[in-house]
mmCIF file of N, CA and C in Angstrom:
data_model
loop_
_atom_site.group_PDB
_atom_site.id
_atom_site.type_symbol
_atom_site.label_atom_id
_atom_site.label_comp_id
_atom_site.label_asym_id
_atom_site.label_seq_id
_atom_site.Cartn_x
_atom_site.Cartn_y
_atom_site.Cartn_z
ATOM 1 N N UNK A 829 54.053 6.136 81.729
ATOM 2 C CA UNK A 829 54.134 6.083 80.358
ATOM 3 C C UNK A 829 53.746 4.594 79.702
ATOM 4 N N UNK A 830 54.161 3.611 80.558
ATOM 5 C CA UNK A 830 54.149 2.419 79.957
ATOM 6 C C UNK A 830 52.472 1.972 79.968
ATOM 7 N N UNK A 831 51.724 2.653 81.371
ATOM 8 C CA UNK A 831 50.347 2.300 81.258
ATOM 9 C C UNK A 831 49.683 2.885 80.133
ATOM 10 N N UNK A 832 50.055 3.996 79.500
ATOM 11 C CA UNK A 832 49.528 4.712 78.597
ATOM 12 C C UNK A 832 49.555 3.922 77.268
ATOM 13 N N UNK A 833 50.667 3.335 77.131
ATOM 14 C CA UNK A 833 51.072 2.502 76.114
ATOM 15 C C UNK A 833 50.010 1.216 76.017
ATOM 16 N N UNK A 834 50.036 0.717 77.104
ATOM 17 C CA UNK A 834 48.839 -0.550 77.089
ATOM 18 C C UNK A 834 47.792 -0.119 76.732
ATOM 19 N N UNK A 835 47.062 1.159 77.209
ATOM 20 C CA UNK A 835 45.720 1.590 77.077
ATOM 21 C C UNK A 835 45.730 1.768 75.638
ATOM 22 N N UNK A 836 46.446 2.503 75.116
ATOM 23 C CA UNK A 836 46.547 2.782 73.643
ATOM 24 C C UNK A 836 46.610 1.378 72.692
ATOM 25 N N UNK A 837 47.280 0.460 73.118
ATOM 26 C CA UNK A 837 47.347 -0.982 72.361
ATOM 27 C C UNK A 837 46.110 -1.599 72.632
ATOM 28 N N UNK A 838 45.336 -1.254 73.880
ATOM 29 C CA UNK A 838 44.006 -2.103 73.762
ATOM 30 C C UNK A 838 43.291 -1.522 72.935
ATOM 31 N N UNK A 839 43.154 -0.054 72.813
ATOM 32 C CA UNK A 839 42.496 0.730 71.981
ATOM 33 C C UNK A 839 42.447 0.184 70.408
ATOM 34 N N UNK A 840 43.747 0.413 70.123
ATOM 35 C CA UNK A 840 44.015 0.139 68.635
ATOM 36 C C UNK A 840 43.631 -1.442 68.316
ATOM 37 N N UNK A 841 43.955 -2.342 69.137
ATOM 38 C CA UNK A 841 43.508 -3.751 69.023
ATOM 39 C C UNK A 841 41.989 -3.945 68.800
ATOM 40 N N UNK A 842 41.370 -3.058 69.802
ATOM 41 C CA UNK A 842 39.843 -3.361 69.931
ATOM 42 C C UNK A 842 39.129 -2.683 68.741
ATOM 43 N N UNK A 843 39.716 -1.751 68.136
ATOM 44 C CA UNK A 843 39.389 -1.076 66.891
ATOM 45 C C UNK A 843 39.309 -2.205 65.729
ATOM 46 N N UNK A 844 40.515 -2.624 65.654
ATOM 47 C CA UNK A 844 40.737 -3.632 64.576
ATOM 48 C C UNK A 844 39.924 -5.038 64.653
ATOM 49 N N UNK A 845 39.974 -5.450 66.055
ATOM 50 C CA UNK A 845 39.197 -6.707 66.388
ATOM 51 C C UNK A 845 37.806 -6.361 65.868
ATOM 52 N N UNK A 846 37.086 -5.232 66.241
ATOM 53 C CA UNK A 846 35.630 -4.953 65.934
ATOM 54 C C UNK A 846 35.397 -4.938 64.389
ATOM 55 N N UNK A 847 36.342 -4.243 63.864
ATOM 56 C CA UNK A 847 36.116 -4.261 62.346
ATOM 57 C C UNK A 847 36.317 -5.532 61.810
ATOM 58 N N UNK A 848 37.278 -6.452 62.174
ATOM 59 C CA UNK A 848 37.181 -7.909 61.723
ATOM 60 C C UNK A 848 36.153 -8.784 61.997
ATOM 61 N N UNK A 849 35.464 -8.431 63.253
ATOM 62 C CA UNK A 849 34.155 -9.267 63.638
ATOM 63 C C UNK A 849 33.084 -8.696 62.712
ATOM 64 N N UNK A 850 32.968 -7.555 62.436
ATOM 65 C CA UNK A 850 31.920 -6.876 61.642
ATOM 66 C C UNK A 850 32.249 -7.501 60.134
ATOM 67 N N UNK A 851 33.262 -7.620 59.556
ATOM 68 C CA UNK A 851 33.623 -8.054 58.313
ATOM 69 C C UNK A 851 33.456 -9.472 58.320
ATOM 70 N N UNK A 852 33.717 -10.324 59.242
ATOM 71 C CA UNK A 852 33.376 -11.785 59.332
ATOM 72 C C UNK A 852 31.901 -12.032 59.596
ATOM 73 N N UNK A 853 31.111 -11.243 60.248
ATOM 74 C CA UNK A 853 29.623 -11.470 60.226
ATOM 75 C C UNK A 853 28.916 -11.172 58.819
ATOM 76 N N UNK A 854 29.415 -10.084 58.388
ATOM 77 C CA UNK A 854 28.802 -9.664 56.995
ATOM 78 C C UNK A 854 29.231 -10.747 55.881
ATOM 79 N N UNK A 855 30.196 -11.557 55.964
ATOM 80 C CA UNK A 855 30.706 -12.315 54.913
ATOM 81 C C UNK A 855 29.753 -13.542 55.264
ATOM 82 N N UNK A 856 29.569 -13.849 56.641
ATOM 83 C CA UNK A 856 28.972 -15.236 56.813
ATOM 84 C C UNK A 856 27.446 -14.795 56.511
ATOM 85 N N UNK A 857 26.945 -13.742 56.692
ATOM 86 C CA UNK A 857 25.511 -13.589 56.218
ATOM 87 C C UNK A 857 25.323 -13.454 54.779
ATOM 88 N N UNK A 858 26.363 -13.243 54.163
ATOM 89 C CA UNK A 858 26.276 -13.279 52.718
ATOM 90 C C UNK A 858 26.453 -14.800 51.998
ATOM 91 N N UNK A 859 27.177 -15.462 52.802
ATOM 92 C CA UNK A 859 27.607 -16.905 52.173
ATOM 93 C C UNK A 859 26.944 -18.097 52.868
ATOM 94 N N UNK A 860 26.339 -17.829 53.950
ATOM 95 C CA UNK A 860 25.836 -18.861 54.563
ATOM 96 C C UNK A 860 24.445 -18.951 54.917
ATOM 97 N N UNK A 861 23.706 -20.009 54.954
ATOM 98 C CA UNK A 861 22.179 -20.029 55.246
ATOM 99 C C UNK A 861 21.875 -19.037 56.303
ATOM 100 N N UNK A 862 20.634 -18.401 56.136
ATOM 101 C CA UNK A 862 19.963 -17.651 57.230
ATOM 102 C C UNK A 862 19.353 -18.436 58.070
ATOM 103 N N UNK A 863 18.937 -17.403 59.248
ATOM 104 C CA UNK A 863 18.222 -18.336 60.273
ATOM 105 C C UNK A 863 18.997 -18.997 61.471
ATOM 106 N N UNK A 864 20.507 -18.887 61.573
ATOM 107 C CA UNK A 864 21.231 -19.192 62.443
ATOM 108 C C UNK A 864 22.549 -18.129 62.392
ATOM 109 N N UNK A 865 22.878 -17.889 63.903
ATOM 110 C CA UNK A 865 23.864 -16.968 63.700
ATOM 111 C C UNK A 865 25.214 -17.246 63.418
ATOM 112 N N UNK A 866 25.483 -17.802 62.248
ATOM 113 C CA UNK A 866 26.857 -18.348 61.768
ATOM 114 C C UNK A 866 27.922 -17.350 62.193
ATOM 115 N N UNK A 867 27.637 -16.129 61.801
ATOM 116 C CA UNK A 867 28.826 -15.056 61.928
ATOM 117 C C UNK A 867 29.389 -15.282 63.316
ATOM 118 N N UNK A 868 28.549 -14.975 64.428
ATOM 119 C CA UNK A 868 28.993 -14.990 65.831
ATOM 120 C C UNK A 868 29.666 -16.278 66.344
ATOM 121 N N UNK A 869 28.903 -17.326 65.749
ATOM 122 C CA UNK A 869 29.616 -18.775 66.034
ATOM 123 C C UNK A 869 31.050 -18.834 65.420
ATOM 124 N N UNK A 870 31.128 -18.347 64.343
ATOM 125 C CA UNK A 870 32.613 -18.484 63.582
ATOM 126 C C UNK A 870 33.554 -17.716 64.376
ATOM 127 N N UNK A 871 33.391 -16.489 64.722
ATOM 128 C CA UNK A 871 34.331 -15.349 65.265
ATOM 129 C C UNK A 871 34.491 -16.025 66.700
ATOM 130 N N UNK A 872 33.580 -16.527 67.172
ATOM 131 C CA UNK A 872 34.058 -16.950 68.617
ATOM 132 C C UNK A 872 34.822 -18.336 68.734
ATOM 133 N N UNK A 873 34.514 -19.321 67.695
ATOM 134 C CA UNK A 873 35.187 -20.288 67.514
ATOM 135 C C UNK A 873 36.734 -20.050 67.230
ATOM 136 N N UNK A 874 36.804 -19.085 66.185
ATOM 137 C CA UNK A 874 38.135 -18.501 65.712
ATOM 138 C C UNK A 874 38.906 -17.967 66.646
ATOM 139 N N UNK A 875 38.319 -17.116 67.357
ATOM 140 C CA UNK A 875 38.776 -16.205 68.227
ATOM 141 C C UNK A 875 39.443 -17.072 69.632
ATOM 142 N N UNK A 876 38.496 -17.979 69.723
ATOM 143 C CA UNK A 876 38.784 -19.123 71.055
ATOM 144 C C UNK A 876 40.160 -19.642 70.631
ATOM 145 N N UNK A 877 40.045 -20.169 69.451
ATOM 146 C CA UNK A 877 41.467 -20.870 68.988
ATOM 147 C C UNK A 877 42.585 -19.964 68.974
ATOM 148 N N UNK A 878 42.358 -18.808 68.363
ATOM 149 C CA UNK A 878 43.666 -17.529 68.616
ATOM 150 C C UNK A 878 43.885 -17.230 69.660
ATOM 151 N N UNK A 879 43.095 -17.539 70.488
ATOM 152 C CA UNK A 879 43.334 -17.112 72.044
ATOM 153 C C UNK A 879 44.159 -18.088 72.720
ATOM 154 N N UNK A 880 43.903 -19.455 72.316
ATOM 155 C CA UNK A 880 44.861 -20.428 72.943
ATOM 156 C C UNK A 880 46.043 -20.187 72.404
ATOM 157 N N UNK A 881 46.175 -19.836 71.200
ATOM 158 C CA UNK A 881 47.650 -19.810 70.547
ATOM 159 C C UNK A 881 48.450 -18.626 71.353
ATOM 160 N N UNK A 882 47.442 -17.356 71.192
ATOM 161 C CA UNK A 882 48.009 -16.307 71.866
ATOM 162 C C UNK A 882 48.515 -16.585 73.234
ATOM 163 N N UNK A 883 47.752 -17.572 74.164
ATOM 164 C CA UNK A 883 48.121 -17.671 75.585
ATOM 165 C C UNK A 883 49.505 -18.117 75.437
ATOM 166 N N UNK A 884 49.733 -19.072 74.775
ATOM 167 C CA UNK A 884 51.148 -19.983 74.917
ATOM 168 C C UNK A 884 52.052 -19.121 74.317
ATOM 169 N N UNK A 885 51.962 -18.500 73.253
ATOM 170 C CA UNK A 885 52.916 -17.685 72.738
ATOM 171 C C UNK A 885 53.470 -16.312 73.558
ATOM 172 N N UNK A 886 52.053 -15.814 74.017
ATOM 173 C CA UNK A 886 52.507 -14.378 74.572
ATOM 174 C C UNK A 886 52.442 -14.512 76.164
ATOM 175 N N UNK A 887 51.651 -15.511 76.656
ATOM 176 C CA UNK A 887 52.018 -15.390 78.365
ATOM 177 C C UNK A 887 52.987 -16.508 78.551
ATOM 178 N N UNK A 888 52.716 -17.643 78.244
ATOM 179 C CA UNK A 888 53.550 -18.875 78.617
ATOM 180 C C UNK A 888 55.015 -18.647 78.415
ATOM 181 N N UNK A 889 55.275 -18.257 76.890
ATOM 182 C CA UNK A 889 56.526 -17.886 76.385
ATOM 183 C C UNK A 889 57.081 -16.501 76.484
ATOM 184 N N UNK A 890 56.103 -15.782 76.806
ATOM 185 C CA UNK A 890 56.454 -14.172 76.904
ATOM 186 C C UNK A 890 57.212 -13.826 75.702
ATOM 187 N N UNK A 891 56.775 -13.879 74.547
ATOM 188 C CA UNK A 891 57.444 -13.566 73.386
ATOM 189 C C UNK A 891 57.250 -12.123 73.031
ATOM 190 N N UNK A 892 56.401 -11.506 73.427
ATOM 191 C CA UNK A 892 55.999 -9.838 73.481
ATOM 192 C C UNK A 892 55.933 -9.155 74.510
ATOM 193 N N UNK A 893 56.150 -7.990 74.515
ATOM 194 C CA UNK A 893 56.076 -6.822 75.545
ATOM 195 C C UNK A 893 54.656 -6.910 76.067
ATOM 196 N N UNK A 894 54.494 -6.373 77.312
ATOM 197 C CA UNK A 894 53.139 -6.199 77.931
ATOM 198 C C UNK A 894 51.983 -5.585 77.028
ATOM 199 N N UNK A 895 52.581 -4.553 76.210
ATOM 200 C CA UNK A 895 51.668 -3.724 75.446
ATOM 201 C C UNK A 895 51.100 -4.500 74.196
ATOM 202 N N UNK A 896 51.998 -5.169 73.694
ATOM 203 C CA UNK A 896 51.778 -6.212 72.547
ATOM 204 C C UNK A 896 50.784 -7.240 72.822
ATOM 205 N N UNK A 897 50.987 -7.963 74.099
ATOM 206 C CA UNK A 897 50.168 -8.840 74.772
ATOM 207 C C UNK A 897 48.611 -8.418 75.019
ATOM 208 N N UNK A 898 48.829 -7.061 75.283
ATOM 209 C CA UNK A 898 47.378 -6.418 75.696
ATOM 210 C C UNK A 898 46.704 -6.154 74.161
ATOM 211 N N UNK A 899 47.543 -5.629 73.394
ATOM 212 C CA UNK A 899 46.886 -5.467 72.025
ATOM 213 C C UNK A 899 46.260 -6.476 71.295
ATOM 214 N N UNK A 900 47.087 -7.895 71.472
ATOM 215 C CA UNK A 900 46.302 -9.030 70.895
ATOM 216 C C UNK A 900 45.299 -9.802 71.589
ATOM 217 N N UNK A 901 45.452 -9.849 72.866
ATOM 218 C CA UNK A 901 44.563 -10.346 73.795
ATOM 219 C C UNK A 901 43.023 -9.612 74.195
ATOM 220 N N UNK A 902 43.580 -8.594 74.847
ATOM 221 C CA UNK A 902 42.397 -7.755 75.334
ATOM 222 C C UNK A 902 41.803 -7.096 74.226
ATOM 223 N N UNK A 903 42.618 -6.681 73.482
ATOM 224 C CA UNK A 903 42.048 -5.512 72.495
ATOM 225 C C UNK A 903 41.603 -6.294 70.919
ATOM 226 N N UNK A 904 42.490 -6.908 70.482
ATOM 227 C CA UNK A 904 42.157 -7.523 69.130
ATOM 228 C C UNK A 904 41.133 -8.599 69.195
ATOM 229 N N UNK A 905 41.581 -9.781 70.110
ATOM 230 C CA UNK A 905 40.712 -10.969 70.342
ATOM 231 C C UNK A 905 39.555 -10.436 70.959
ATOM 232 N N UNK A 906 39.590 -9.758 72.184
ATOM 233 C CA UNK A 906 38.586 -9.266 73.014
ATOM 234 C C UNK A 906 37.565 -8.929 72.109
ATOM 235 N N UNK A 907 37.750 -7.890 71.262
ATOM 236 C CA UNK A 907 36.769 -7.120 70.467
ATOM 237 C C UNK A 907 36.304 -8.239 69.213
ATOM 238 N N UNK A 908 36.924 -9.066 68.802
ATOM 239 C CA UNK A 908 36.833 -9.806 67.737
ATOM 240 C C UNK A 908 35.898 -10.877 68.137
ATOM 241 N N UNK A 909 35.897 -11.434 69.190
ATOM 242 C CA UNK A 909 34.891 -12.364 69.923
ATOM 243 C C UNK A 909 33.981 -11.638 70.838
ATOM 244 N N UNK A 910 32.690 -12.198 70.990
ATOM 245 C CA UNK A 910 31.610 -11.324 71.438
ATOM 246 C C UNK A 910 30.553 -12.226 72.124
ATOM 247 N N UNK A 911 30.806 -12.216 73.559
ATOM 248 C CA UNK A 911 29.921 -13.085 74.481
ATOM 249 C C UNK A 911 28.612 -12.513 74.335
ATOM 250 N N UNK A 912 28.484 -10.971 74.266
ATOM 251 C CA UNK A 912 27.293 -10.298 74.307
ATOM 252 C C UNK A 912 26.386 -10.500 72.992
ATOM 253 N N UNK A 913 27.138 -10.721 71.913
ATOM 254 C CA UNK A 913 26.376 -10.999 70.472
ATOM 255 C C UNK A 913 25.927 -12.439 70.842
ATOM 256 N N UNK A 914 26.631 -13.226 71.272
ATOM 257 C CA UNK A 914 26.182 -14.538 71.331
ATOM 258 C C UNK A 914 24.742 -14.519 72.357
ATOM 259 N N UNK A 915 24.883 -14.060 73.478
ATOM 260 C CA UNK A 915 23.523 -13.923 74.380
ATOM 261 C C UNK A 915 22.622 -13.570 73.488
ATOM 262 N N UNK A 916 22.661 -12.450 72.931
ATOM 263 C CA UNK A 916 21.306 -11.792 72.099
ATOM 264 C C UNK A 916 21.082 -12.666 71.197
ATOM 265 N N UNK A 917 21.904 -13.404 70.192
ATOM 266 C CA UNK A 917 21.459 -14.451 69.373
ATOM 267 C C UNK A 917 20.790 -15.661 69.785
ATOM 268 N N UNK A 918 21.491 -16.048 70.940
ATOM 269 C CA UNK A 918 20.584 -17.181 71.524
ATOM 270 C C UNK A 918 19.077 -16.736 72.176
ATOM 271 N N UNK A 919 19.178 -15.535 72.562
ATOM 272 C CA UNK A 919 17.916 -15.007 73.234
ATOM 273 C C UNK A 919 16.848 -14.756 71.853
ATOM 274 N N UNK A 920 17.445 -14.302 71.094
ATOM 275 C CA UNK A 920 16.485 -13.908 69.748
ATOM 276 C C UNK A 920 15.974 -15.271 69.254
ATOM 277 N N UNK A 921 16.697 -16.485 69.129
ATOM 278 C CA UNK A 921 16.398 -17.728 68.771
ATOM 279 C C UNK A 921 15.144 -18.153 69.627
ATOM 280 N N UNK A 922 15.371 -18.219 70.883
ATOM 281 C CA UNK A 922 14.475 -18.658 71.907
ATOM 282 C C UNK A 922 13.180 -17.747 71.728
ATOM 283 N N UNK A 923 13.294 -16.590 71.531
ATOM 284 C CA UNK A 923 11.973 -15.449 71.348
ATOM 285 C C UNK A 923 11.364 -15.932 70.320
ATOM 286 N N UNK A 924 12.046 -16.269 69.170
ATOM 287 C CA UNK A 924 11.195 -16.588 67.960
ATOM 288 C C UNK A 924 10.516 -17.860 68.051
ATOM 289 N N UNK A 925 10.711 -18.690 69.029
ATOM 290 C CA UNK A 925 10.307 -20.120 69.321
ATOM 291 C C UNK A 925 11.080 -21.201 68.605
ATOM 292 N N UNK A 926 12.220 -20.759 68.152
ATOM 293 C CA UNK A 926 13.175 -21.750 67.508
ATOM 294 C C UNK A 926 14.080 -22.463 68.693
ATOM 295 N N UNK A 927 13.544 -23.060 69.662
ATOM 296 C CA UNK A 927 13.985 -23.549 71.073
ATOM 297 C C UNK A 927 15.049 -24.473 70.861
ATOM 298 N N UNK A 928 14.839 -25.403 69.748
ATOM 299 C CA UNK A 928 15.895 -26.554 69.468
ATOM 300 C C UNK A 928 17.141 -25.715 68.747
ATOM 301 N N UNK A 929 16.751 -25.111 67.973
ATOM 302 C CA UNK A 929 18.123 -24.088 67.178
ATOM 303 C C UNK A 929 18.798 -23.407 68.448
ATOM 304 N N UNK A 930 18.099 -22.544 69.383
ATOM 305 C CA UNK A 930 18.720 -22.132 70.219
ATOM 306 C C UNK A 930 19.638 -22.928 71.251
ATOM 307 N N UNK A 931 19.114 -23.882 71.568
ATOM 308 C CA UNK A 931 19.936 -24.941 72.283
ATOM 309 C C UNK A 931 20.963 -25.241 71.575
ATOM 310 N N UNK A 932 21.052 -25.641 70.372
ATOM 311 C CA UNK A 932 22.049 -26.267 69.464
ATOM 312 C C UNK A 932 23.038 -25.232 69.547
ATOM 313 N N UNK A 933 22.661 -23.905 69.306
ATOM 314 C CA UNK A 933 23.624 -22.957 69.291
ATOM 315 C C UNK A 933 24.452 -22.565 70.356
ATOM 316 N N UNK A 934 23.601 -22.520 71.499
ATOM 317 C CA UNK A 934 24.443 -22.365 72.808
ATOM 318 C C UNK A 934 25.277 -23.581 72.963
ATOM 319 N N UNK A 935 24.925 -25.011 72.854
ATOM 320 C CA UNK A 935 25.805 -25.943 73.202
ATOM 321 C C UNK A 935 26.858 -26.045 71.963
ATOM 322 N N UNK A 936 26.716 -25.772 70.765
ATOM 323 C CA UNK A 936 27.824 -25.792 69.860
ATOM 324 C C UNK A 936 28.628 -24.578 69.955
ATOM 325 N N UNK A 937 28.252 -23.535 70.583
ATOM 326 C CA UNK A 937 29.190 -22.374 70.799
ATOM 327 C C UNK A 937 30.025 -22.786 72.120
ATOM 328 N N UNK A 938 29.446 -23.036 73.031
ATOM 329 C CA UNK A 938 30.174 -23.288 74.401
ATOM 330 C C UNK A 938 31.274 -24.287 74.068
ATOM 331 N N UNK A 939 30.943 -25.748 73.764
ATOM 332 C CA UNK A 939 31.836 -26.937 73.353
ATOM 333 C C UNK A 939 32.986 -26.374 72.385
ATOM 334 N N UNK A 940 32.499 -25.837 71.134
ATOM 335 C CA UNK A 940 33.377 -25.558 70.168
ATOM 336 C C UNK A 940 34.321 -24.424 70.721
ATOM 337 N N UNK A 941 33.667 -23.632 71.360
ATOM 338 C CA UNK A 941 34.931 -22.472 71.782
ATOM 339 C C UNK A 941 35.854 -22.998 72.836
ATOM 340 N N UNK A 942 35.356 -23.772 73.655
ATOM 341 C CA UNK A 942 36.332 -24.192 74.376
ATOM 342 C C UNK A 942 37.229 -25.582 73.784
ATOM 343 N N UNK A 943 36.841 -26.176 72.966
ATOM 344 C CA UNK A 943 37.735 -27.018 72.178
ATOM 345 C C UNK A 943 38.773 -26.404 71.325
ATOM 346 N N UNK A 944 38.226 -25.184 70.744
ATOM 347 C CA UNK A 944 39.148 -24.433 70.023
ATOM 348 C C UNK A 944 40.130 -23.727 70.622
ATOM 349 N N UNK A 945 39.893 -23.393 71.922
ATOM 350 C CA UNK A 945 41.057 -22.578 72.752
ATOM 351 C C UNK A 945 41.724 -23.649 73.350
ATOM 352 N N UNK A 946 41.277 -25.052 73.635
ATOM 353 C CA UNK A 946 42.172 -25.952 74.087
ATOM 354 C C UNK A 946 43.170 -26.429 72.921
ATOM 355 N N UNK A 947 42.584 -26.542 71.657
ATOM 356 C CA UNK A 947 43.255 -26.961 70.462
ATOM 357 C C UNK A 947 44.517 -26.018 70.278
ATOM 358 N N UNK A 948 44.160 -24.625 70.617
ATOM 359 C CA UNK A 948 44.956 -23.658 70.207
ATOM 360 C C UNK A 948 46.337 -23.944 71.137
ATOM 361 N N UNK A 949 45.877 -24.060 72.468
ATOM 362 C CA UNK A 949 47.140 -24.157 73.349
ATOM 363 C C UNK A 949 47.965 -25.377 73.150
ATOM 364 N N UNK A 950 47.035 -26.727 72.709
ATOM 365 C CA UNK A 950 47.857 -27.688 72.639
ATOM 366 C C UNK A 950 48.963 -27.680 71.303
ATOM 367 N N UNK A 951 48.261 -27.257 70.346
ATOM 368 C CA UNK A 951 49.101 -27.192 69.066
ATOM 369 C C UNK A 951 50.303 -26.176 69.337
ATOM 370 N N UNK A 952 50.074 -25.212 70.098
ATOM 371 C CA UNK A 952 51.145 -24.237 69.945
ATOM 372 C C UNK A 952 52.117 -24.897 70.972
ATOM 373 N N UNK A 953 51.746 -25.424 72.004
ATOM 374 C CA UNK A 953 52.629 -25.860 72.774
ATOM 375 C C UNK A 953 53.470 -27.006 72.346
ATOM 376 N N UNK A 954 52.944 -27.669 71.447
ATOM 377 C CA UNK A 954 53.593 -28.816 70.529
ATOM 378 C C UNK A 954 54.437 -28.405 69.280
ATOM 379 N N UNK A 955 54.438 -27.288 69.098
ATOM 380 C CA UNK A 955 55.042 -26.474 67.837
ATOM 381 C C UNK A 955 56.366 -26.224 68.071
#
């Protein structure tokens, strides 16, 4: 029964995370300049920050039951962030000849996502 609960939690979190990602990407496309995958960058950085916070609260401190940890980390944040969209966006930039923009996107994504996850961990450990 507990295994089914975790699977259901991941599915529910994944559905919500995917909807959040879609909403954030649509909002970014409406408000930010075109020609750069702002939406994917924003959700990946924000998701990395939230994953760092979730790691401390849910894994290190064990604040919630395993099903809730699975809901937030694997489901919600796993579906909210998206490495596959990041990869496709980068390849699309390379494919259109925007090599400098593609390299900037890849480096910015990797560096800021790692920094955001670390910031989430550090801030939450010290809070």
